[in-house]
XYZ file of C-alpha atoms in Angstrom:
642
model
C 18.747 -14.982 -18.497
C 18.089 -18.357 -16.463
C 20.835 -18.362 -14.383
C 20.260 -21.561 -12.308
C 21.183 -22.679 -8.900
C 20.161 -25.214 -6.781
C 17.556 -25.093 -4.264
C 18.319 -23.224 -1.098
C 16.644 -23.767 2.144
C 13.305 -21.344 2.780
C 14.380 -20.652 6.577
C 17.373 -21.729 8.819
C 16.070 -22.965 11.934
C 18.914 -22.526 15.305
C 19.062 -24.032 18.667
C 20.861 -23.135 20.969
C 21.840 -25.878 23.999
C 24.376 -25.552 26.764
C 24.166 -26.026 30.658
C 22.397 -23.900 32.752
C 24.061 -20.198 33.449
C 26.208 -20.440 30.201
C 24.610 -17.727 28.789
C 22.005 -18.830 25.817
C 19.074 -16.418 26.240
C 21.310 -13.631 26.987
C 22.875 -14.387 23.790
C 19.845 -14.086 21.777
C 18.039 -11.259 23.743
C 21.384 -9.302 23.087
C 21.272 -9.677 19.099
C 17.372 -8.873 18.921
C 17.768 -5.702 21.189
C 21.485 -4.925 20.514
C 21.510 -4.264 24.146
C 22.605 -6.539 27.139
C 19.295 -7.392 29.347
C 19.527 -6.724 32.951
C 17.258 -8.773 33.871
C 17.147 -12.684 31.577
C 14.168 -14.684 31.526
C 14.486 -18.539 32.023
C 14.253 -19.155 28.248
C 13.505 -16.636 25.619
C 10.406 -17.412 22.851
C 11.406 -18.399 19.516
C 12.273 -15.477 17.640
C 12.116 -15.132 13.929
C 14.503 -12.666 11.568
C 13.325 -11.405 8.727
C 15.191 -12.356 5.490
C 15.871 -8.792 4.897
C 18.381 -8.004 7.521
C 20.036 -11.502 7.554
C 23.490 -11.351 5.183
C 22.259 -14.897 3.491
C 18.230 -12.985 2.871
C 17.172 -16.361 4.139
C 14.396 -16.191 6.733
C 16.310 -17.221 10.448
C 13.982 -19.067 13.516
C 16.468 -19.049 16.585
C 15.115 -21.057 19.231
C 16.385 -21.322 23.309
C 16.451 -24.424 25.283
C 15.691 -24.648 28.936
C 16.266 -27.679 31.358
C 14.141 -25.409 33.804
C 11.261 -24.835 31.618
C 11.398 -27.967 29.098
C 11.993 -31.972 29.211
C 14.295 -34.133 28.257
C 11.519 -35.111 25.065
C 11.069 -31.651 24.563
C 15.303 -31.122 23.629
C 15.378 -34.135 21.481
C 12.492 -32.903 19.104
C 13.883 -29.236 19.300
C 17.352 -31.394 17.766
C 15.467 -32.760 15.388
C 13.565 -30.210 14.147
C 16.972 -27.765 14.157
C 19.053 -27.112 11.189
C 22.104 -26.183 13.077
C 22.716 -26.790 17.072
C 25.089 -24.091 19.055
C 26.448 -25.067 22.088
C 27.169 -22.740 24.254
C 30.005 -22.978 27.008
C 31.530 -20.410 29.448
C 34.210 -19.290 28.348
C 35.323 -18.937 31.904
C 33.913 -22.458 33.348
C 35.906 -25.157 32.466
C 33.151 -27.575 33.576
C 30.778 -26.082 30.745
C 34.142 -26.263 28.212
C 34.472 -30.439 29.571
C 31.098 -30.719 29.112
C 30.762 -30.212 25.152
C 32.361 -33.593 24.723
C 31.212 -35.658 27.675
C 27.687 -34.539 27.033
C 26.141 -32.330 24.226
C 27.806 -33.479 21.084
C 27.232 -37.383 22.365
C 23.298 -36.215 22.913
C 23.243 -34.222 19.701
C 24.653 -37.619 17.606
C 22.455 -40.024 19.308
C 19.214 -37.484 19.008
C 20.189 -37.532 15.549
C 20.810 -41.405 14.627
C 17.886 -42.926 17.022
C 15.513 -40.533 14.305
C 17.479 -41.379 11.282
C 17.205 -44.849 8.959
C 18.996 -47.055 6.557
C 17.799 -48.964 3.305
C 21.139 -50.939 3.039
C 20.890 -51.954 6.314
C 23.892 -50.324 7.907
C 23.555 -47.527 10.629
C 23.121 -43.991 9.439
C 25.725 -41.630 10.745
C 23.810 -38.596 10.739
C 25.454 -35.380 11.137
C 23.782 -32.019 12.232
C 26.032 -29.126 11.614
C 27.288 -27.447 14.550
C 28.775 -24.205 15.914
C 30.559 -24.252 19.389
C 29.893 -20.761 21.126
C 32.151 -19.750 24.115
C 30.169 -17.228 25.492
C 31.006 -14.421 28.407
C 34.824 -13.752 26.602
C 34.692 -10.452 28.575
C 35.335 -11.998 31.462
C 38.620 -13.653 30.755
C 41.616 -12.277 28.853
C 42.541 -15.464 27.124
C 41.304 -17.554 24.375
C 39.406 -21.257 24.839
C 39.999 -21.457 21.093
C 42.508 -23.551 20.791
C 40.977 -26.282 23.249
C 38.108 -26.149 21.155
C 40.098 -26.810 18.193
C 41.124 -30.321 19.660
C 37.695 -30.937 19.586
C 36.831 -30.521 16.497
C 39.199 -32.804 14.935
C 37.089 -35.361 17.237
C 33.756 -34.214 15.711
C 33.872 -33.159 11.974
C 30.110 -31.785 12.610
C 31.465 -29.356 14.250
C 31.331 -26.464 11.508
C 32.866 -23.259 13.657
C 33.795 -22.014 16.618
C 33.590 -18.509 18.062
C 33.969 -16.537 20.908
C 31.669 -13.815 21.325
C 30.011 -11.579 24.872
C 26.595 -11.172 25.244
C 27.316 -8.215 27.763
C 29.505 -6.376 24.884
C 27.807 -7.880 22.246
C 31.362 -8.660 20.802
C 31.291 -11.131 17.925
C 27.245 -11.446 18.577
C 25.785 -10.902 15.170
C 29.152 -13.195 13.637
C 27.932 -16.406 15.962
C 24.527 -16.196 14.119
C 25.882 -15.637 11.128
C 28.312 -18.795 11.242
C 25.311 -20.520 12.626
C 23.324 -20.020 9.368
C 26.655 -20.283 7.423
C 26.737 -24.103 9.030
C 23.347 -24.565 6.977
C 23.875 -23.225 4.179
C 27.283 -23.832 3.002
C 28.160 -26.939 4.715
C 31.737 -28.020 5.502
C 31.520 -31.479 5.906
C 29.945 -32.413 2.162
C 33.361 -30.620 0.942
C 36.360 -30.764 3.188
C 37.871 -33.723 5.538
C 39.160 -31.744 8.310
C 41.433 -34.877 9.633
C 42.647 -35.098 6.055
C 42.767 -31.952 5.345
C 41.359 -32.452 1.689
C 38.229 -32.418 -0.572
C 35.654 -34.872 0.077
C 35.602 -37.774 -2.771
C 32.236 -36.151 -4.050
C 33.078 -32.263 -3.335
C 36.002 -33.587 -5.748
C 34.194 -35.987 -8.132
C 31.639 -32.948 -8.681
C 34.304 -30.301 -9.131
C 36.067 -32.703 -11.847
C 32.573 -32.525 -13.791
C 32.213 -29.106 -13.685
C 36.054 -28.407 -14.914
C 35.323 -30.763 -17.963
C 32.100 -28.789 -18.752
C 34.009 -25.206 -18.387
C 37.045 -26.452 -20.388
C 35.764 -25.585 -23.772
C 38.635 -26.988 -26.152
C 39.027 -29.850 -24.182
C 42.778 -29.159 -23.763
C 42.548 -30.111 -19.960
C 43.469 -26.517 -19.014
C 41.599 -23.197 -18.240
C 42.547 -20.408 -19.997
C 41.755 -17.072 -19.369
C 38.688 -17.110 -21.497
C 37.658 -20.578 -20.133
C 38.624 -18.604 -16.469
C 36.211 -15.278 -17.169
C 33.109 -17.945 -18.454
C 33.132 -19.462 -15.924
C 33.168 -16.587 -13.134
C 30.768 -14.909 -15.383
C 28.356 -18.109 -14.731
C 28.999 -18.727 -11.309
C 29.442 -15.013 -10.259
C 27.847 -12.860 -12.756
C 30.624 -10.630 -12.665
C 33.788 -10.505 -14.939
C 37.310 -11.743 -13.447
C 39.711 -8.586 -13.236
C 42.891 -9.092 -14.879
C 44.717 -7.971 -11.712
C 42.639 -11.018 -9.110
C 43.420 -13.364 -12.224
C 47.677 -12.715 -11.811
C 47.375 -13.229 -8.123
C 45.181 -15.983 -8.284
C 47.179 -18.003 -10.678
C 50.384 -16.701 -8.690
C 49.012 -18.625 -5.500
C 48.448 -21.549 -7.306
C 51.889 -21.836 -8.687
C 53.447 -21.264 -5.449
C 51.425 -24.156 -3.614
C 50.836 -26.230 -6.744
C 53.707 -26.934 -8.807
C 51.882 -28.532 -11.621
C 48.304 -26.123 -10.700
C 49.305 -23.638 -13.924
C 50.399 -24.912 -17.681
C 50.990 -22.797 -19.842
C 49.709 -19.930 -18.496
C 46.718 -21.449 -17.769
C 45.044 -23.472 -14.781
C 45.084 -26.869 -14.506
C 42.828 -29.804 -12.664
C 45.265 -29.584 -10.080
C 45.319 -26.061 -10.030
C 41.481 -26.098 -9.886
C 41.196 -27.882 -7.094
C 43.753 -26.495 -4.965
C 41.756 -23.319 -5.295
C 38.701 -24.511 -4.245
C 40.305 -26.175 -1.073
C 41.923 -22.984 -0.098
C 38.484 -21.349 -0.215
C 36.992 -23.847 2.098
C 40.661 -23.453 4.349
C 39.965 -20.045 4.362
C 36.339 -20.189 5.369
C 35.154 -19.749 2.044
C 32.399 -22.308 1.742
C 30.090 -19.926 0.105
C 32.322 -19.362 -3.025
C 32.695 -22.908 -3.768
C 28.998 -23.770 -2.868
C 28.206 -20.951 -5.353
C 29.770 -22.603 -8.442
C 28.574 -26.221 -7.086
C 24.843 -24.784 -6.975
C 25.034 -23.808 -10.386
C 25.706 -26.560 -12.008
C 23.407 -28.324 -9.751
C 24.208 -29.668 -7.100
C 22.024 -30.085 -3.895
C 23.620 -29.922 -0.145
C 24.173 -33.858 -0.565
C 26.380 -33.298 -3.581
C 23.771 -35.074 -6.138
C 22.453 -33.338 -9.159
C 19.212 -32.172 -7.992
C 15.592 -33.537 -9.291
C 14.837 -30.119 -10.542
C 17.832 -29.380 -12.501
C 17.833 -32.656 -14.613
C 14.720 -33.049 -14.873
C 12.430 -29.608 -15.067
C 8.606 -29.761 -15.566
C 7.797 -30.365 -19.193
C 4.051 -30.176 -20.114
C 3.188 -32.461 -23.214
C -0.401 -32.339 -24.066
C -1.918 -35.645 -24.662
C -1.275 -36.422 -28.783
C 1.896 -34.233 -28.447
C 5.086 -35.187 -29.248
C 8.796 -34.043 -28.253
C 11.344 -33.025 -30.637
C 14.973 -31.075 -30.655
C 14.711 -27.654 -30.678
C 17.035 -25.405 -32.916
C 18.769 -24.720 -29.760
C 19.226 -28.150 -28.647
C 20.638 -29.639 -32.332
C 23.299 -26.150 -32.389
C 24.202 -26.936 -28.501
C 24.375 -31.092 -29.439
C 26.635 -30.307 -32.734
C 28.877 -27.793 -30.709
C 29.540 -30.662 -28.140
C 30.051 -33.551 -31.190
C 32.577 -31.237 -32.998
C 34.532 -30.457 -29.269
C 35.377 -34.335 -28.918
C 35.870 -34.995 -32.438
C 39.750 -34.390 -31.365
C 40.662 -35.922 -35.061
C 38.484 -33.939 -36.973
C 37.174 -37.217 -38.945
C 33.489 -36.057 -38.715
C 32.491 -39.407 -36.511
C 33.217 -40.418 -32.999
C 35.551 -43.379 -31.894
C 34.738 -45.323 -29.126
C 37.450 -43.288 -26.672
C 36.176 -40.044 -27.816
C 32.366 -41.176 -27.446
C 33.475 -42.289 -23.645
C 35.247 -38.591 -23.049
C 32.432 -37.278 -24.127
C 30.216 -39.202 -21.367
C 32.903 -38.803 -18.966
C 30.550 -35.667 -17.149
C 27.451 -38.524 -16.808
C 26.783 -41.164 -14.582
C 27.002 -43.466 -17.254
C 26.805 -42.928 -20.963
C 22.781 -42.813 -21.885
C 23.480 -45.580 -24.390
C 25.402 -49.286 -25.317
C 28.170 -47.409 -27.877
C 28.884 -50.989 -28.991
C 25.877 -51.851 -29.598
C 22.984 -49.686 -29.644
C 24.672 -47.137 -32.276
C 25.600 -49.170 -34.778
C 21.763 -50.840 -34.708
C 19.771 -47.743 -34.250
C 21.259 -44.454 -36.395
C 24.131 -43.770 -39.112
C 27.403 -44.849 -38.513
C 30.627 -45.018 -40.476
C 32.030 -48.025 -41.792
C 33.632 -48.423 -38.742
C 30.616 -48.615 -36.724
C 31.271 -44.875 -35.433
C 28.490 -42.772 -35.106
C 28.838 -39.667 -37.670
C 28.056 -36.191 -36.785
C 24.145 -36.965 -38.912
C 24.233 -40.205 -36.953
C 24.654 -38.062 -33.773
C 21.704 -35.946 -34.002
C 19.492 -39.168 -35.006
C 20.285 -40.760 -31.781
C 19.452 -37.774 -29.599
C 15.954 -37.348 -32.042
C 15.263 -40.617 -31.071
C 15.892 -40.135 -27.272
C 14.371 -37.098 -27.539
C 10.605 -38.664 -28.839
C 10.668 -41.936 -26.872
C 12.281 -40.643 -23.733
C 12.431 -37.113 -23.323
C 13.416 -36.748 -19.413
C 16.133 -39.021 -20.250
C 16.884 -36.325 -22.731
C 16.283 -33.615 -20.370
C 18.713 -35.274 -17.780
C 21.703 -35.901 -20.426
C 21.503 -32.278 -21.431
C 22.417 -31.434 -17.987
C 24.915 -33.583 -17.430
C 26.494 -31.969 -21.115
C 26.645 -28.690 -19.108
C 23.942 -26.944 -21.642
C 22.235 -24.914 -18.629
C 25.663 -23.595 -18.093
C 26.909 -22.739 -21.341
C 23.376 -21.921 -22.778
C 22.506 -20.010 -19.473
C 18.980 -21.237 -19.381
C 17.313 -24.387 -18.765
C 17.697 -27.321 -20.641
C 13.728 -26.925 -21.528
C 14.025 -24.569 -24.409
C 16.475 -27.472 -25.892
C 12.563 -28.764 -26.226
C 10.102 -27.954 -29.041
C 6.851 -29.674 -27.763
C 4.564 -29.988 -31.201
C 1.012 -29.259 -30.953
C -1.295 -32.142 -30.808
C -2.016 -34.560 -33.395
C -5.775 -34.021 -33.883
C -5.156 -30.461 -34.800
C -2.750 -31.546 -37.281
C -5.762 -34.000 -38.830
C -7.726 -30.883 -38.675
C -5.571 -28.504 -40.194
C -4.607 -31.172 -42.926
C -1.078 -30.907 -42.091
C 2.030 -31.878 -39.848
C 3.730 -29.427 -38.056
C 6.584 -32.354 -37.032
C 9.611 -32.894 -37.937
C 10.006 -36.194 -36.643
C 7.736 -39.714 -37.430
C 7.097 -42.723 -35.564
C 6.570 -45.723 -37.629
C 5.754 -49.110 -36.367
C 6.996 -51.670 -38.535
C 4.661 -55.001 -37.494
C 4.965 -58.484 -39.080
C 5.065 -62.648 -38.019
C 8.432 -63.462 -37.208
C 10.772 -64.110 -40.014
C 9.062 -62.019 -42.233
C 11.978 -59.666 -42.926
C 10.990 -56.725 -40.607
C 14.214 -56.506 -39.042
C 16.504 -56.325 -42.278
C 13.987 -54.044 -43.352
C 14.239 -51.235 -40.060
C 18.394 -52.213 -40.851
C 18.518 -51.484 -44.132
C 16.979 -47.538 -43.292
C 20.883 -46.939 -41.975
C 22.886 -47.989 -44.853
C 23.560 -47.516 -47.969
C 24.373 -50.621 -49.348
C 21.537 -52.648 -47.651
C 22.332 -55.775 -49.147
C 25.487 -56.273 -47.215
C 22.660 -57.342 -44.245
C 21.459 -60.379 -46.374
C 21.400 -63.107 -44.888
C 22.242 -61.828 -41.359
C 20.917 -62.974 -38.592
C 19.639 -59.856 -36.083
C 19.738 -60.920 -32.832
C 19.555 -57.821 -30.288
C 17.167 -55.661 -27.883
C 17.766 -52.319 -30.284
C 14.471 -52.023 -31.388
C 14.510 -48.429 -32.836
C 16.190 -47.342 -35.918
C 16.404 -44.167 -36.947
C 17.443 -41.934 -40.210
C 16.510 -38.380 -41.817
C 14.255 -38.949 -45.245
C 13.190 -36.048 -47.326
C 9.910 -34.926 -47.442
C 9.055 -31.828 -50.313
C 12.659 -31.159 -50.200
C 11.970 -30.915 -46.095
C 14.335 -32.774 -43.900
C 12.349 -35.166 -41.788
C 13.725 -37.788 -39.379
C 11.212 -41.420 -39.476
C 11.588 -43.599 -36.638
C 10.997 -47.131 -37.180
C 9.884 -49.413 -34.130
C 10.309 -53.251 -34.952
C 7.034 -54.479 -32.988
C 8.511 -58.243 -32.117
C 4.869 -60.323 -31.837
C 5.848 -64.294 -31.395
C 2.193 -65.596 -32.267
C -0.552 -64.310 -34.939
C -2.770 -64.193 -31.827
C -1.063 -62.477 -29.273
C -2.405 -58.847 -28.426
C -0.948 -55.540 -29.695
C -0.885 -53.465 -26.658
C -1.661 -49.432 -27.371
C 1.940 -48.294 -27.218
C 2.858 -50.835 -30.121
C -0.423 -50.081 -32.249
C -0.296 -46.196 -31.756
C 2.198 -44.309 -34.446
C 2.163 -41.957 -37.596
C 2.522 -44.036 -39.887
C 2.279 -48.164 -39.662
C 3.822 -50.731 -41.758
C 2.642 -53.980 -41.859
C 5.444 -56.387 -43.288
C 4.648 -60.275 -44.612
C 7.353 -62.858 -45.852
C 6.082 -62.763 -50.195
C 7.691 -65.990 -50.506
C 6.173 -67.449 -47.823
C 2.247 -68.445 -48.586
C 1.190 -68.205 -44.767
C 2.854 -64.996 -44.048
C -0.016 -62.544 -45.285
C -2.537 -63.889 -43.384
C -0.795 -62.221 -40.045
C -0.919 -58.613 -41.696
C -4.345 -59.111 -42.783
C -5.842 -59.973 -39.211
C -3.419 -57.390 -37.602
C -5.221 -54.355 -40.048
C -8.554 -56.021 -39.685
C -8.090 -55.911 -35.977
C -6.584 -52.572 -34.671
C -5.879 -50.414 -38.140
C -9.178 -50.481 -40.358
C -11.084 -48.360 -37.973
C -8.191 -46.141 -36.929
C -6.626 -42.681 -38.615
C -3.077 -44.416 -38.657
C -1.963 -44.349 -42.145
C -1.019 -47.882 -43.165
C 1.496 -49.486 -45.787
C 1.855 -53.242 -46.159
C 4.713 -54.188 -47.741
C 5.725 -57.426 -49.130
C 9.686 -58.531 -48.590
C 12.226 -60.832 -49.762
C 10.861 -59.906 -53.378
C 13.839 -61.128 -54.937
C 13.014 -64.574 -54.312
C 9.366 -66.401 -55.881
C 6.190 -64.344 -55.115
C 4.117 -67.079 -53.666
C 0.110 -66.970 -53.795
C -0.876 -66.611 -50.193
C -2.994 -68.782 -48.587
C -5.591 -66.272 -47.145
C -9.294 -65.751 -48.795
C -8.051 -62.438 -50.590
C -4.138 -61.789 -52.056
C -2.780 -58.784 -50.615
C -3.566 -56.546 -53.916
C -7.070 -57.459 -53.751
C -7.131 -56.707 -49.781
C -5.389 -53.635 -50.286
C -8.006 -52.305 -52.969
C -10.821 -53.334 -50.425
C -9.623 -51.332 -48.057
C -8.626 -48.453 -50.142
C -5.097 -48.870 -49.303
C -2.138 -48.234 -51.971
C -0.973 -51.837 -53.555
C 1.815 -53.644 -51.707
C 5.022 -52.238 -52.010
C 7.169 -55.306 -52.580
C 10.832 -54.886 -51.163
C 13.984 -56.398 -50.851
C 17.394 -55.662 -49.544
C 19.140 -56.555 -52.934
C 17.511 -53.689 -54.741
C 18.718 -51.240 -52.775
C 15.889 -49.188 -53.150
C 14.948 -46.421 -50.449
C 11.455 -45.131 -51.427
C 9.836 -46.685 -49.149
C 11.135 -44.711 -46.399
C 10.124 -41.802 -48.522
C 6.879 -43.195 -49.107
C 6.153 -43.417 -45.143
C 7.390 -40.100 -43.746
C 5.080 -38.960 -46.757
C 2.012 -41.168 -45.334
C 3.137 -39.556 -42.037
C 3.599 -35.878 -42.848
C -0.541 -36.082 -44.207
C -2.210 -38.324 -41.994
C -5.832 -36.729 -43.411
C -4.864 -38.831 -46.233
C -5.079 -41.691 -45.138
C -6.820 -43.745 -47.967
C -4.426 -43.358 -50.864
C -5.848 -46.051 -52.345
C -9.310 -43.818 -52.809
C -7.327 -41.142 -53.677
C -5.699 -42.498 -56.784
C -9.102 -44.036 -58.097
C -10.587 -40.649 -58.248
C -8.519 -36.912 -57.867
C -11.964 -35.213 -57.177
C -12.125 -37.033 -53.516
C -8.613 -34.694 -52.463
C -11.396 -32.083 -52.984
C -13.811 -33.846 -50.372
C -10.798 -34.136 -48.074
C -11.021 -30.553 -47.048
C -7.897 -28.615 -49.753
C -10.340 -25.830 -50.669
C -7.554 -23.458 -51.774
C -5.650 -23.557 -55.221
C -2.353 -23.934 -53.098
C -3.607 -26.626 -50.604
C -5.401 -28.293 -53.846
C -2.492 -28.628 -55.537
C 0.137 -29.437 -52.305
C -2.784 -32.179 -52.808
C -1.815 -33.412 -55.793
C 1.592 -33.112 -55.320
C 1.560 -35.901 -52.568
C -0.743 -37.666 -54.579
C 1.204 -37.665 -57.541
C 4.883 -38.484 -55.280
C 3.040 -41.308 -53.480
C 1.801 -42.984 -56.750
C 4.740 -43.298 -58.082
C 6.475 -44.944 -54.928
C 3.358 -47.096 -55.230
C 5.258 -49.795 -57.642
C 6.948 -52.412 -56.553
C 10.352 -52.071 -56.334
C 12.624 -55.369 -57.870
C-alpha cells in the first residue's frame, strides 16, 4: 500500500564551530574511530556516514572548522552550506561557555540573513537549527547545563544541548544524533519554547489532520478513530494497555482533553505538545509527514499535486474509487440526513482546505443539480467534482488531498483518476470509451444559449423564462442517459460579443458542438452559419444547431439558405427547435448521443441512406445493428420539439 510521507532530506550535512582548543576534531575523530586520538590534527577532512549505521538511515556529511587552516569566507560558506551548526564550548572554560552568545550564535544569524531574501520586503529571520555541545565533561564534576538553558530561551534556534567527552566518548554518538535530529525533526516549526506552546501552524496543521481522522464528525476520537489513525501514521496497531495510559495522561493535564471516553481537540493537542516537551519531535513529525506536510509546515508540491500523464486527445474523469471516496465524504457532513448540503455543512466540509475550491453561493446553483433550496444534492455533488475533474484536474488532484483521501484510501490521490485513452482511437475503434462529454454550446448574444445550458439542471425549465443570466459560471453540468448508460455532458456557454470575433482552439475543440440561433430573430442564423462554415465543416466535431425561443414566431432568416436547407447541405440532422416552455430534455440526449459516436458524424447522410452505416466501418451483425440503434434514437430526437 502507498503509504505516503513527505519528502525527507537525502543527506544531513554538520558543522561543527567553536574556538580554538574546545575540542571539535577530537570530537569527530572519536565517533569515526570509537577511540580517543592521541595525537589531533588541526582540522579533520569531511567525513561522510553511511545511511546504514545512522539511527535516521539518512546519509550524514560532518564537517570541522579551523581558524588555523581556513578564513573567515571559508566559515561563512561552510554556514551556509550546513544543515545544522554545533558549537562546541569547554565545558571547563568559561570563556568558550561566554563566548556562544557574544560570538557564534550572533555570526551564525548574520551568516544566515546577509544570504537569505524577502519578496514582501521585510527582513528574513532565518534560522539554522542548532545544537550547543559542551565538550571535555570529564574534566569537571558539574553540569554547564543549566547555563546553557538560559541561553536558549534567548535563541529558539537553538534545538539541544548536550554534554558529551571526546576522551570517554561519553554521550559521543547522542551529540550526532541530536545534531541530525535538529534537521530532521525540527523544533522550532512546532513548539515556542518562550511560550511554551504549539506554533500557530504546527497547530493549524494538527487541527486539519484531527478533522480528517475524526470519521463521524462527532469532534472526538474514539478508539477506532484512535487505532486508524496510529495504523496510518505508525503502521502498527495501538495496544489497549498504551491507549488507558495515554488517555489517563490526558485527563490528568487536560480537563476537557477526554469526552466520553474518547479524545478530544484539546486532548489531541496536548498530546502532541508533550511529545515535543519530551523530545519527541519525531512522533509528531511522523503523523505531520503523512498527511503532507513539508519541514515549513505547507502541504508539499508532491502530495497535492502528483505527476499525472494525459496523452494529448485524453481526457480526465473520476475513477470508481474517487466517486465511492467523494460519496463517503458527502454522506459524513450531511449531519441531517436530507440527501443535499446546506451552506454550513458545505463550509465544514471545506473547513480541511485553504479555501473551498468553489463560490457555494454561486457557482453551485449555476453549474450542477441542486435542491429547491439551491443546495447541492448528493447527484449534484458528484457533477461538480466531474466537472472539476475534466476542466481542471490538478485542482482536483489538490482538493482530494486536502479531503484526507491519501490517508483514508492509503494511496495516492492518482488512482482517484481514470485517464481515458485518446480520442483518435476512439474515432478508430468507432466508439467512446468516456463517460463524460464536453459540449460547447456557441451562439450571437441573446440567442438563448444561456437559458438553454440552465435549463440542463432543472426540471421545470420554464421557471428560467424570462431571466436575465448575468454571471462568470460558464459550465453546467448534468448526467443524461446514453443506451441505458449513465453519462455526464458538460455544456460550455462560449460568450462571443461580435459575429466576427475569433474562436480560439480551447472554445472550438469539444465532443460534441451546438450551435444555437435566436428562431424569432431573422439575423440570428446567419452567426451559426459562418461559425460552422468557418471552424466545424472541415472538422470531426459532431455538430447540432438548434433553433430557440420556438414558442414564439419562427421567422425566415435573412441568410442565402434557411437553416433546414443548410443543414441538408451539409449533411447535418434538421434543426432541433427548442424552448424552455416545453420542457423537453432530448436534446441533451440527443448530444451525449452525437458525443458517445463521434465516427458518426454526418447524421444527416446517415438517415438519407442506412447502407452508408455500412461504409462507416460496423462490419459485424452486433456493431451493424448498435448502428442502427443510434440511428434510429437520433432520428427520432431529430423533430422539433414545441
Amino acid at each position: 500500500m502507498g503509504q505516503y510521507t513527505a519528502s525527507q532530506r537525502k543527506n544531513v550535512r554538520i558543522l561543527l564551530v567553536g574556538d580554538a582548543g574546545v575540542g571539535k576534531t577530537s570530537l569527530i575523530l572519536s565517533l569515526v574511530s570509537e577511540e580517543y586520538p592521541e595525537e589531533v590534527p588541526p582540522r579533520a577532512e569531511e567525513i561522510t556516514i553511511p545511511a546504514n549505521v545512522t539511527p535516521e538511515q539518512v546519509p550524514t556529511n560532518i564537517v570541522d572548522f579551523s581558524s588555523v587552516e581556513q578564513s573567515d569566507d571559508a566559515l561563512a560558506v561552510e554556514i551556509n552550506k550546513a544543515h545544522v551548526v554545533c558549537i562546541v564550548y569547554a565545558v571547563d572554560d568559561d570563556d568558550s561557555l561566554d563566548r556562544i552568545t557574544s560570538h557564534w550564535l550572533p555570526l551564525v544569524r548574520s551568516t544566515c540573513n546577509s544570504n537569505s531574501s524577502s519578496t514582501d520586503g521585510e527582513p528574513d529571520v532565518a534560522r539554522k537549527p542548532i545544537v550547543l555541545v559542551g565538550n571535555k565533561i570529564d574534566l569537571i564534576e558539574y553540569s554547564t547545563i543549566d547555563s546553557v538553558l538560559a541561553i536558549m530561551e534567548d535563541y529558539p534556534e537553538i534545538e539541544s544541548c548536550v554534554e558529551c567527552s571526546a576522551k570517554t566518548l561519553h554521550n559521543i554518538s547522542e551529540m550526532f544524533y541530536y545534531a541530525q535530529k535538529a534537521v530532521l525533526h525540527p523544533t522550532s516549526p512546532l513548539y515556542i519554547m518562550e511560550e511554551q506552546n504549539l506554533t500557530p501552524a504546527c497547530k493549524k496543521s494538527l487541527v486539519r489532520i484531527f478533522k480528517i481522522c475524526d470519521i463521524d464528525s462527532d469532534n472526538l476520537l474514539n478508539d477506532y478513530e484512535l487505532n486508524l489513525f496510529q495504523r496510518r501514521c505508525f503502521n502498527t496497531p495501538l495496544q489497549p494497555q498504551i491507549l488507558d495510559e495515554v488517555k489517563s495522561v490526558i485527563q490528568k493535564n487536560v480537563p476537557d482533553g477526554i469526552y466520553n471516553d474518547a479524545v478530544t481537540l484539546q486532548g489531541f493537542l496536548f498530546l502532541h505538545c508533550l511529545f515535543i516537551q519530551r523530545g519527541r519531535n519525531e512522533t509528531t513529525w511522523a503523523v505531520l509527514r503523512r498527511f503532507g506536510y513539508n519541514d515549513q509546515l505547507e502541504m508539499c508540491k508532491e502530495y497535492l499535486r502528483p505527476p499525472l500523464k494525459i496523452p494529448p486527445g485524453s481526457s480526465t474523469e473520476l475513477s470508481h474509487r474517487g466517486q465511492q471516496f467523494l460519496i463517503a465524504v458527502f454522506e459524513r457532513y450531511d449531519r441531517d440526513g436530507d440527501g443535499a448540503l446546506s451552506p454550513e455543512e458545505h463550509k465544514m466540509l471545506f473547513s480541511t482546505c485553504p479555501t473551498p475550491p468553489w463560490s457555494y453561493s454561486t457557482d453551485i446553483r449555476k453549474s450542477c443539480p441542486t435542491n429547491d433550496n439551491g443546495w447541492v444534492t448528493l447527484h449534484g455533488w458528484l457533477c461538480r467534482w466531474t466537472l472539476m475533474t475534466l476542466t481542471d484536474v490538478v485542482k482536483t488532484l489538490e482538493y482530494l488531498a486536502y479531503l484526507g483521501f491519501n490517508v483514508h484510501e492509503n494511496d495516492s490521490q492518482l488512482v482517484a483518476i481514470h485517464v481515458t485513452r485518446e480520442r483518435r482511437i476512439d474515432l478508430a475503434k468507432r466508439q467512446s470509451s468516456r463517460s463524460v462529454y464536453k459540449c460547447h454550446v456557441i451562439g450571437p448574444k441573446g440567442s438563448g444559449k444561456t437559458g438553454l445550458c440552465r435549463g440542463f439542471l432543472i426540471d421545470d425549465m420554464s421557471k428560467l423564462l424570462g431571466k436575465e443570466f448575468k454571471t462568470n459560471v460558464v459550465h453546467c453540468i448534468n448526467s443524461v442517459q446514453v443506451y441505458g448508460q449513465e453519462k455526464h455532458l458538460i455544456l460550455r456557454d462560449i460568450d462571443v460579443r461580435h459575429a466576427l470575433d475569433p474562436l480560439q482552439p480551447q472554445e472550438v475543440n469539444c465532443d460534441v458542438a451546438c450551435l444555437v440561433y435566436d428562431a424569432s430573430n431573422p439575423r440570428s442564423f446567419e452567426y451559426v452559419a459562418r461559425i460552422y462554415i468557418k471552424y466545424f465543416a472541415e472538422s470531426k466535431i459532431p455538430v447540432m444547431i438548434v433553433g430557440t425561443k420556438c414558442d414564439l414566431d419562427e421567422r425566415r432568416q435573412d441568410y442565402l439558405m434557411q437553416p433546414s436547407e443548410f443543414c441538408e447541405k451539409y449533411k447535418l440532422l434538421p434543426p432541433h427547435l427548442f424552448s424552455l416552455k416545453t420542457n423537453k430534455k432530448e436534446l441533451y440526449t440527443k448530444l451525449a448521443t452525437m458525443a458517445a459516436f463521434p465516427y458518426l458524424r454526418q447524421f444527416g447522410l446517415m438517415t438519407e441512406d442506412p447502407k452508408v452505416w455500412l461504409k462507416a466501418g460496423l462490419g459485424v451483425a452486433a456493431a451493424t445493428l448498435l448502428g442502427f440503434m443510434v440511428l434510429k434514437a437520433i432520428s427520432a430526437t431529430g423533430t422539433h420539439s414545441r
